[in-house]
Amino acid sequence: MASPEDASRPFAGFSDVSIPEDIPVEGDISVPVPPSARDDELSTLDEPVKETVLRDLRAVGKKFVHVLYPKRSSVLLRDWDLWGPLLLCVTLALLLQGGAADSNEQGGPQFAEVFVVVWFGSIVITLNSKLLGGTLSFFQSLCVLGYCIMPLTVAMAVCRVVLFAISGKAGFIVRLVVVTASFGWSTFASTAFLSDSQPSNRKALVVYPVFLFYFVIGWMILTFSP
Amino acid sequence: MSSGSRTTNTEPWGGFDDNLVQGSGSAVIDMDDTSGSSFEDVGEMHQRMKEEEEVAAEAAATEDEGTEDGEFLGMKGIKGQLGRQVADEVWQAGKRQASKAFNLYANIDILRPYFDVEPSQVRSRLMESMIPVRMINFPQKVAGELYGPLMLVFTLVAILLHGMKTSGTVIREGTLMGTAIGTCFGYWLGVSSFIYFLAYLVNAQITMLQMLSLLGYGLFGHCVVLMVTYNIHFHFLFYAMWLLIGGLSTLRMVAVLLSRTVGQTPRLLLCGSLSLLHMSFLLYLHFSYHQILEGLLDSLEGPNVAPMQRVVRDVPGLTLNTTMRNLMTQ
């Protein structure tokens, strides 16, 4: 056999070893595409808008319930969505707005601050848990971290009410207790989902940034004064 | 034999040579051979496939002329299908190469080995960062990881935020968060690069990763000092901790650098600049973000919880005034 021929057709010499040409090889290699997939898409296109919106709202609400009672379930992870985190982030940012003596200067940045802190922090924690060998995907982690801000948002609303009602040291103590409790709840809820996806000896390495993240948010809530 | 092997390449199901055009035409596939994964090889593969297509088209054309008119449509159908097959293959190959290139460069797995640590390792490295090692005659080991330093920088950001909020710092251009993140990351990355540049000039044996890691762990002392002194406001305490804890972590970094540098002047240059920058950063963090201590203490005893007696003024001017006043009254 001439070597230039072999160089352009590697494994040329094997063709007559492995497949004898007198036995015809036949069959159908094409994979049958199930026709039902297209029908599904058409069917959700045809349904009324109210149903679509309600289905999404129900999914978001189910996830909120899961954060309230954190059990090790995979509902939050399987169908991730970012509506809930967006809603919570915007609510938190609006509640934290206007929290300074000279509000014309610091009212603006605070909305953007909260937004950037929440999303940038979530992205950093997600990257960190992926680099440490986690099995969750990027958006699943974002979804979990965003939903677990809910206790802190509730605490912010409570704090605003307390700031109107009680003032002075007692008010500060009440707010401290509320914020600490919700911060602990958030951290516990998110680690219930996140730490399952990590190798067992590295859970502390993943929990610490989550702790820092919610600590910073909790601190922003606690030091808020209208 | 040769005609038989030629026709196997023109089968409708594509033949064997999809993945085998990499490297040389050897019978052994080298699994480490990445010679097919660059864009030059894509071009080569494309060229080869084009040539084969031309060869196949020629073969089909010569066979065409030998057939009857009745079968002409059948053969043309096969040729069209062949063209489609080859176009499909070229598209698949191109897509494969593009996704390979993307996975090669835009992959966070590049950073994965730097995050491969255990909690016990992080703990021991934190403790070691405060203990200067005596032997400077041969290069000391520096861990090349980024998890610990990154977490320490974020912790420093959180502590700084705490200090800024309790002291009622007014940031006019920008936000509290932005200033804190900018200061801490800027220090870590900027000073690391600067010291690495100096080390490169004086031929010290330290890599950028090691420098980042070393300086990051050196921030542990800063975190401890600031955490204590942002809450307990005694200047003597701050100065004592500045000297003790700041000094210990600086000495550790200096010892590591000394062990990796030769010559008196380079050692002086490198270690002098590092200690200067490290110690003055701690001073800067304490004094510029934590002024209105007396006002805070007074107002916490008051009836309402709006303690920040914020007066609009420039931060650097205040630093100087407060420091001078404090130094003069002590």
XYZ file of C-alpha atoms in Angstrom:
556
model
C 0.000 0.000 0.000
C 1.369 3.424 -0.866
C 1.830 5.616 2.205
C 0.430 8.916 0.784
C -2.810 7.079 0.131
C -2.877 5.809 3.646
C -2.110 9.243 5.018
C -5.210 10.709 3.430
C -7.432 7.793 4.338
C -6.468 6.499 7.742
C -7.895 3.119 8.612
C -8.186 2.415 4.876
C -6.549 -0.908 5.369
C -9.174 -1.957 7.897
C -12.127 -1.583 5.595
C -11.813 -5.021 4.214
C -11.080 -6.564 7.588
C -14.068 -5.391 9.574
C -16.818 -5.113 6.972
C -16.984 -7.761 4.310
C -18.502 -6.134 1.312
C -20.530 -9.027 0.076
C -22.918 -8.832 3.068
C -25.132 -5.796 2.583
C -25.716 -3.687 5.622
C -29.043 -2.007 5.652
C -31.404 -0.371 8.053
C -32.895 2.929 8.991
C -30.601 5.211 10.945
C -32.962 8.162 11.147
C -34.435 8.754 14.579
C -38.175 9.078 14.497
C -39.135 12.497 15.877
C -42.186 12.213 18.090
C -44.911 14.290 16.509
C -46.489 15.128 19.857
C -43.858 17.781 20.808
C -45.121 20.161 18.198
C -48.682 19.664 19.307
C -47.775 20.587 22.898
C -46.315 23.896 21.819
C -49.315 24.698 19.750
C -51.607 23.850 22.628
C -49.946 26.225 25.089
C -49.998 28.929 22.440
C -53.708 28.578 22.128
C -54.633 28.756 25.768
C -55.953 32.013 27.216
C -53.437 34.433 28.670
C -55.018 34.247 32.092
C -54.178 30.552 32.300
C -50.551 31.109 31.358
C -50.129 33.888 33.876
C -51.885 31.928 36.587
C -49.737 28.881 35.951
C -46.586 30.916 36.373
C -47.958 32.646 39.452
C -48.866 29.328 40.979
C -45.337 28.038 40.369
C -43.871 31.133 42.007
C -46.235 30.824 44.945
C -45.385 27.166 45.427
C -41.723 28.079 45.645
C -42.448 30.778 48.210
C -44.165 28.170 50.352
C -41.146 25.943 49.987
C -38.899 28.677 51.302
C -41.190 29.229 54.255
C -40.979 25.595 55.253
C -37.586 24.507 53.968
C -37.515 20.784 53.467
C -35.074 18.916 51.343
C -37.209 18.778 48.251
C -36.238 19.323 44.677
C -39.209 21.361 43.490
C -37.295 24.587 43.818
C -34.453 23.169 41.831
C -36.242 21.277 39.102
C -38.218 24.104 37.567
C -36.203 27.155 38.348
C -37.524 30.560 37.509
C -36.278 34.042 38.258
C -39.625 35.834 38.652
C -39.655 35.378 42.387
C -36.139 36.703 42.950
C -36.855 39.696 40.712
C -40.040 40.501 42.600
C -38.324 40.177 45.971
C -35.332 42.217 44.907
C -37.462 45.046 43.592
C -39.632 45.035 46.742
C -36.589 45.100 48.981
C -34.957 47.860 46.979
C -38.130 49.962 47.055
C -38.500 49.487 50.794
C -34.889 50.484 51.362
C -35.319 53.598 49.296
C -35.064 56.987 50.847
C -33.233 55.875 53.943
C -30.976 58.810 54.605
C -31.018 62.246 56.112
C -30.182 63.945 52.823
C -32.440 61.844 50.707
C -31.854 63.652 47.429
C -28.321 62.338 47.312
C -28.608 58.875 48.717
C -32.115 57.906 47.625
C -31.038 57.118 44.093
C -28.005 54.924 44.669
C -29.725 52.801 47.234
C -32.083 51.199 44.766
C -29.235 50.357 42.434
C -27.081 49.326 45.400
C -29.529 46.710 46.583
C -30.072 45.415 43.084
C -26.368 45.145 42.352
C -25.578 43.629 45.725
C -28.232 40.961 45.398
C -27.466 39.929 41.855
C -23.704 40.311 41.963
C -23.576 38.480 45.275
C -25.736 35.668 43.959
C -23.558 35.300 40.887
C -20.404 35.178 42.983
C -21.844 32.565 45.321
C -23.041 30.484 42.395
C -19.640 30.580 40.720
C -18.012 29.706 44.008
C -20.215 26.691 44.585
C -19.670 25.516 41.022
C -15.921 25.861 41.364
C -15.988 23.909 44.595
C -17.534 21.008 42.754
C -21.258 21.576 43.075
C -23.797 19.885 40.867
C -26.374 22.657 40.633
C -26.537 24.631 37.450
C -25.979 28.356 37.328
C -29.620 29.379 37.159
C -30.739 26.875 39.734
C -28.417 28.414 42.295
C -29.530 31.916 41.356
C -33.127 30.798 41.786
C -32.514 29.335 45.243
C -30.556 32.317 46.525
C -33.121 34.748 45.190
C -36.089 32.976 46.728
C -34.368 32.707 50.088
C -34.255 36.503 50.348
C -37.940 36.354 51.175
C -37.553 36.230 54.991
C -35.314 39.283 54.831
C -37.861 41.173 52.736
C -40.555 40.348 55.252
C -38.218 41.529 58.016
C -37.709 44.800 56.139
C -41.438 45.390 55.989
C -41.730 44.626 59.708
C -38.837 46.969 60.471
C -40.492 49.809 58.624
C -43.632 49.313 60.651
C -41.642 49.126 63.900
C -39.802 52.341 63.025
C -43.148 54.112 62.878
C -44.585 52.521 65.973
C -41.809 52.117 68.521
C -38.797 54.390 68.778
C -35.612 54.435 70.775
C -33.669 51.551 72.162
C -36.637 49.194 72.436
C -37.353 49.633 68.763
C -33.732 48.910 67.948
C -33.810 45.733 70.020
C -36.999 44.558 68.325
C -35.553 45.250 64.913
C -32.316 43.502 65.793
C -34.185 40.413 66.907
C -36.384 40.347 63.826
C -33.513 40.862 61.404
C -31.319 38.279 63.121
C -34.100 35.713 63.074
C -34.875 36.257 59.406
C -31.185 36.260 58.495
C -30.786 32.906 60.213
C -33.884 31.602 58.471
C -32.632 32.714 55.047
C -29.235 31.155 55.554
C -30.758 27.925 56.821
C -33.237 27.743 53.957
C -30.676 28.311 51.258
C -28.162 25.901 52.704
C -30.871 23.252 52.894
C -30.961 23.394 49.110
C -27.409 24.270 48.235
C -25.400 22.058 50.504
C -27.002 18.904 49.209
C -25.300 19.411 45.914
C -21.824 19.654 47.386
C -19.389 16.974 48.424
C -19.898 16.447 52.111
C -16.596 17.720 53.426
C -16.884 21.077 51.710
C -20.257 22.232 52.890
C -18.714 24.807 55.216
C -16.867 26.369 52.304
C -20.133 26.944 50.458
C -22.152 28.035 53.468
C -19.757 30.808 54.478
C -20.278 33.081 51.452
C -24.044 32.594 51.737
C -23.781 33.632 55.379
C -21.779 36.743 54.410
C -24.233 37.624 51.664
C -27.297 37.500 53.860
C -25.361 39.228 56.628
C -24.674 42.196 54.361
C -28.322 42.375 53.308
C -29.438 42.037 56.913
C -27.048 44.806 57.880
C -28.471 47.102 55.215
C -31.952 46.435 56.615
C -30.973 46.929 60.233
C -29.204 50.219 59.697
C -32.005 51.636 57.632
C -33.443 54.806 59.094
C -36.036 56.854 57.209
C -8.435 -3.063 -2.827
C -7.942 0.610 -3.474
C -11.235 1.025 -5.315
C -13.009 -0.766 -2.477
C -11.568 1.566 0.111
C -12.451 4.553 -2.032
C -16.132 3.655 -2.191
C -16.454 3.281 1.573
C -15.892 7.009 1.850
C -18.854 7.747 -0.361
C -21.460 5.685 1.472
C -24.556 7.637 2.331
C -23.946 7.122 6.017
C -20.715 9.053 5.855
C -17.898 6.606 6.166
C -15.422 6.124 8.949
C -13.278 9.135 8.505
C -15.291 11.690 10.471
C -13.079 11.814 13.505
C -9.978 10.351 12.069
C -8.576 13.188 10.021
C -6.654 14.523 12.967
C -2.912 14.206 13.099
C -1.105 11.728 10.946
C -2.587 8.690 9.333
C -1.464 6.243 12.000
C -3.408 3.240 13.105
C -3.179 4.219 16.773
C -5.404 6.962 18.048
C -3.572 9.054 20.585
C -6.178 10.204 23.076
C -4.006 13.099 24.154
C -3.679 14.318 20.631
C -5.323 17.713 20.468
C -4.041 18.497 17.039
C -7.534 18.580 15.639
C -8.828 21.142 18.061
C -7.461 24.345 16.650
C -8.840 26.467 13.922
C -5.965 25.661 11.636
C -6.901 22.034 11.780
C -10.520 22.918 11.110
C -9.422 24.531 7.927
C -7.380 21.500 7.042
C -10.237 19.162 7.794
C -12.604 21.301 5.781
C -10.159 21.218 2.905
C -9.918 17.471 3.090
C -13.642 17.068 3.138
C -13.981 19.395 0.179
C -11.437 17.344 -1.706
C -13.246 14.174 -0.865
C -16.483 15.726 -1.975
C -14.908 16.668 -5.260
C -13.490 13.195 -5.638
C -16.848 11.676 -4.857
C -18.569 14.065 -7.256
C -16.102 13.096 -9.952
C -16.644 9.430 -9.285
C -20.391 9.925 -9.368
C -20.065 11.966 -12.566
C -18.010 9.275 -14.276
C -20.496 6.659 -13.160
C -23.306 8.880 -14.334
C -22.131 8.906 -17.884
C -22.151 5.175 -17.950
C -25.817 4.786 -17.076
C -29.003 4.783 -19.112
C -31.289 7.754 -19.313
C -33.922 5.986 -17.282
C -31.701 5.764 -14.278
C -30.334 9.275 -14.624
C -32.808 10.789 -12.174
C -31.951 8.143 -9.604
C -28.256 8.897 -9.768
C -28.848 12.617 -9.599
C -30.971 12.026 -6.533
C -28.087 10.237 -4.899
C -25.688 13.016 -5.851
C -28.024 15.620 -4.357
C -28.353 13.604 -1.232
C -24.591 13.237 -1.087
C -24.183 16.970 -1.382
C -26.616 17.455 1.469
C -24.823 14.882 3.577
C -21.493 16.515 3.067
C -22.887 19.954 3.781
C -24.409 18.552 6.947
C -21.122 17.027 7.990
C -19.265 20.268 7.396
C -21.817 22.111 9.498
C -21.543 19.570 12.306
C -17.778 19.659 12.224
C -17.744 23.442 12.315
C -20.172 23.520 15.207
C -18.113 20.972 17.091
C -14.948 22.983 16.632
C -16.607 26.203 17.694
C -18.028 24.672 20.845
C -14.656 23.099 21.600
C -12.983 26.477 21.302
C -15.641 28.082 23.480
C -15.259 25.423 26.130
C -11.534 25.840 26.020
C -11.429 29.567 26.619
C -14.662 30.687 28.268
C -14.610 27.972 30.861
C -14.652 28.577 34.556
C -12.946 25.243 34.919
C -9.734 27.149 34.352
C -10.163 28.454 37.900
C -11.221 25.133 39.351
C -7.799 23.944 40.584
C -7.401 27.133 42.604
C -10.550 26.384 44.577
C -9.668 22.828 45.440
C -9.379 23.183 49.202
C -10.709 21.610 52.353
C -12.074 23.600 55.300
C -9.284 22.320 57.528
C -6.689 23.564 55.062
C -8.286 27.010 54.979
C -8.342 27.129 58.763
C -4.704 26.145 59.090
C -3.647 28.663 56.466
C -5.526 31.408 58.283
C -3.669 30.587 61.469
C -0.348 30.352 59.654
C -0.798 33.772 58.112
C -0.199 35.297 61.516
C 2.932 33.316 62.291
C 6.132 34.567 60.693
C 8.482 31.733 59.894
C 12.107 32.147 60.805
C 13.997 30.347 58.098
C 14.683 32.552 55.147
C 17.504 30.578 53.603
C 15.448 28.567 51.193
C 12.124 29.390 49.572
C 9.118 28.902 51.777
C 6.040 27.195 50.450
C 3.160 29.447 49.490
C -0.215 27.899 48.878
C -1.620 28.803 45.468
C -5.306 28.936 46.163
C -7.845 31.654 45.661
C -10.774 30.607 47.825
C -9.360 31.841 51.123
C -8.152 35.206 49.801
C -11.424 35.842 47.966
C -13.499 35.097 51.047
C -11.240 37.282 53.166
C -11.631 40.194 50.767
C -15.408 39.842 50.900
C -15.290 39.647 54.681
C -13.241 42.815 54.720
C -15.862 44.455 52.493
C -18.587 43.437 54.946
C -16.613 44.740 57.936
C -15.892 47.982 56.133
C -19.580 48.441 55.388
C -20.335 47.883 59.040
C -17.754 50.484 59.997
C -18.999 53.000 57.459
C -22.602 52.623 58.546
C -21.930 52.954 62.237
C -19.769 55.978 61.703
C -22.208 57.649 59.383
C -19.808 58.220 56.586
C -21.245 60.378 53.859
C -20.177 59.308 50.427
C -20.990 62.001 47.968
C -19.903 60.558 44.655
C -20.918 56.929 44.534
C -22.352 54.476 46.962
C -21.239 52.929 50.227
C -21.187 49.494 48.713
C -19.264 50.598 45.668
C -16.647 52.350 47.765
C -16.162 49.354 50.025
C -15.869 46.863 47.193
C -13.644 49.175 45.196
C -11.293 49.805 48.102
C -10.860 46.201 49.114
C -10.607 44.637 45.702
C -8.498 47.506 44.477
C -6.063 46.991 47.303
C -5.879 43.233 46.876
C -5.473 43.221 43.119
C -3.537 46.452 42.784
C -0.958 45.912 45.484
C -0.497 42.281 44.452
C 0.212 43.361 40.901
C 2.546 46.107 42.044
C 4.568 43.830 44.316
C 4.620 41.158 41.620
C 5.940 43.743 39.202
C 8.681 44.723 41.648
C 9.450 41.052 42.244
C 9.717 40.577 38.511
C 12.144 43.483 38.308
C 14.423 42.159 41.054
C 14.055 38.549 39.936
C 12.336 37.185 42.999
C 10.897 33.697 42.802
C 7.223 34.309 43.217
C 4.321 33.935 40.811
C 1.288 36.167 40.510
C -0.989 33.524 41.954
C 1.260 33.096 44.972
C 1.389 36.839 45.509
C -2.392 37.121 45.317
C -2.716 34.263 47.755
C -0.122 35.671 50.158
C -1.603 39.152 50.254
C -5.114 37.782 50.525
C -4.240 35.772 53.579
C -2.426 38.789 54.958
C -5.775 40.570 55.029
C -6.871 38.214 57.783
C -5.033 40.349 60.321
C -6.740 43.452 58.958
C -10.159 41.807 59.296
C -9.525 40.905 62.911
C -8.227 44.350 63.860
C -11.036 46.204 62.128
C -13.713 43.934 63.498
C -12.556 44.672 67.026
C -11.782 48.367 66.691
C -14.903 49.306 64.759
C -16.860 48.213 67.800
C -14.608 49.125 70.700
C -13.482 52.671 70.277
C -10.225 53.177 72.101
C -7.366 54.639 70.196
C -4.727 52.961 72.311
C -6.313 49.636 71.594
C -6.245 50.366 67.904
C -2.583 51.350 67.894
C -1.617 48.315 69.929
C -3.495 45.979 67.623
C -2.171 47.762 64.583
C 1.372 47.134 65.689
C 0.834 43.632 66.989
C -1.525 41.946 64.586
C -0.774 44.074 61.571
C 2.892 43.700 62.277
C 2.683 39.917 62.609
C 0.908 39.418 59.318
C 3.277 41.829 57.591
C 6.251 40.000 59.043
C 4.941 36.722 57.731
C 4.592 38.090 54.206
C 7.973 39.762 54.441
C 9.610 36.525 55.588
C 8.150 34.642 52.645
C 9.371 37.284 50.224
C 12.805 37.406 51.850
C 13.185 33.689 51.442
C 12.532 34.030 47.747
C 14.776 37.012 46.947
C 18.527 37.299 46.704
C 20.535 40.421 47.294
C 20.263 43.090 49.961
C 18.851 45.919 47.890
C 16.116 43.894 46.210
C 15.094 42.499 49.565
C 14.947 45.950 51.055
C 12.963 47.325 48.156
C 10.438 44.531 48.027
C 9.851 44.041 51.693
C 9.968 47.704 52.502
C 7.298 48.607 49.997
C 5.083 45.696 51.029
C 5.225 46.537 54.726
C 4.643 50.200 54.048
C 1.591 49.539 51.904
C 0.147 46.884 54.174
C 0.451 48.816 57.411
C -0.726 52.088 55.958
C -3.758 50.377 54.427
C -4.856 49.345 57.900
C -4.362 52.866 59.166
C -6.309 54.244 56.244
C -9.197 51.847 56.742
C -9.506 52.728 60.365
C -9.263 56.455 60.135
C -10.998 57.382 56.972
C -14.114 55.305 57.395
C -14.763 55.598 61.049
C -14.801 59.108 62.362
C -17.793 60.170 64.249
C -17.268 57.951 67.233
C -18.082 60.422 69.976
C -21.296 61.478 68.313
C -22.425 57.873 68.020
C -21.787 57.084 71.667
C -23.668 60.174 72.789
C -26.658 59.622 70.624
C -27.227 55.980 71.500
C -28.231 57.158 74.947
C -30.724 59.593 73.451
C -34.431 58.977 73.013
C -34.589 58.391 69.290
C -32.678 55.982 67.153
C -31.453 58.415 64.533
C -27.885 58.496 65.795
C -26.070 59.719 62.738
C -25.339 63.362 63.272
C -24.344 63.698 59.722
C -22.667 66.903 58.821
C -21.876 67.408 55.214
C -18.130 67.747 54.874
C -15.216 66.366 52.975
C -13.845 63.086 54.206
C -10.065 63.594 53.829
C -10.149 66.944 55.619
C -12.023 65.383 58.496
C -9.554 62.547 58.754
C -6.689 64.930 59.217
C -8.547 67.083 61.730
C -9.810 64.210 63.822
C -6.457 62.493 63.839
C -4.631 65.660 64.823
C -7.154 66.441 67.521
C -6.991 62.932 68.905
C -3.245 62.861 68.842
C -3.050 66.170 70.576
C -5.535 65.341 73.283
C -3.890 62.018 74.165
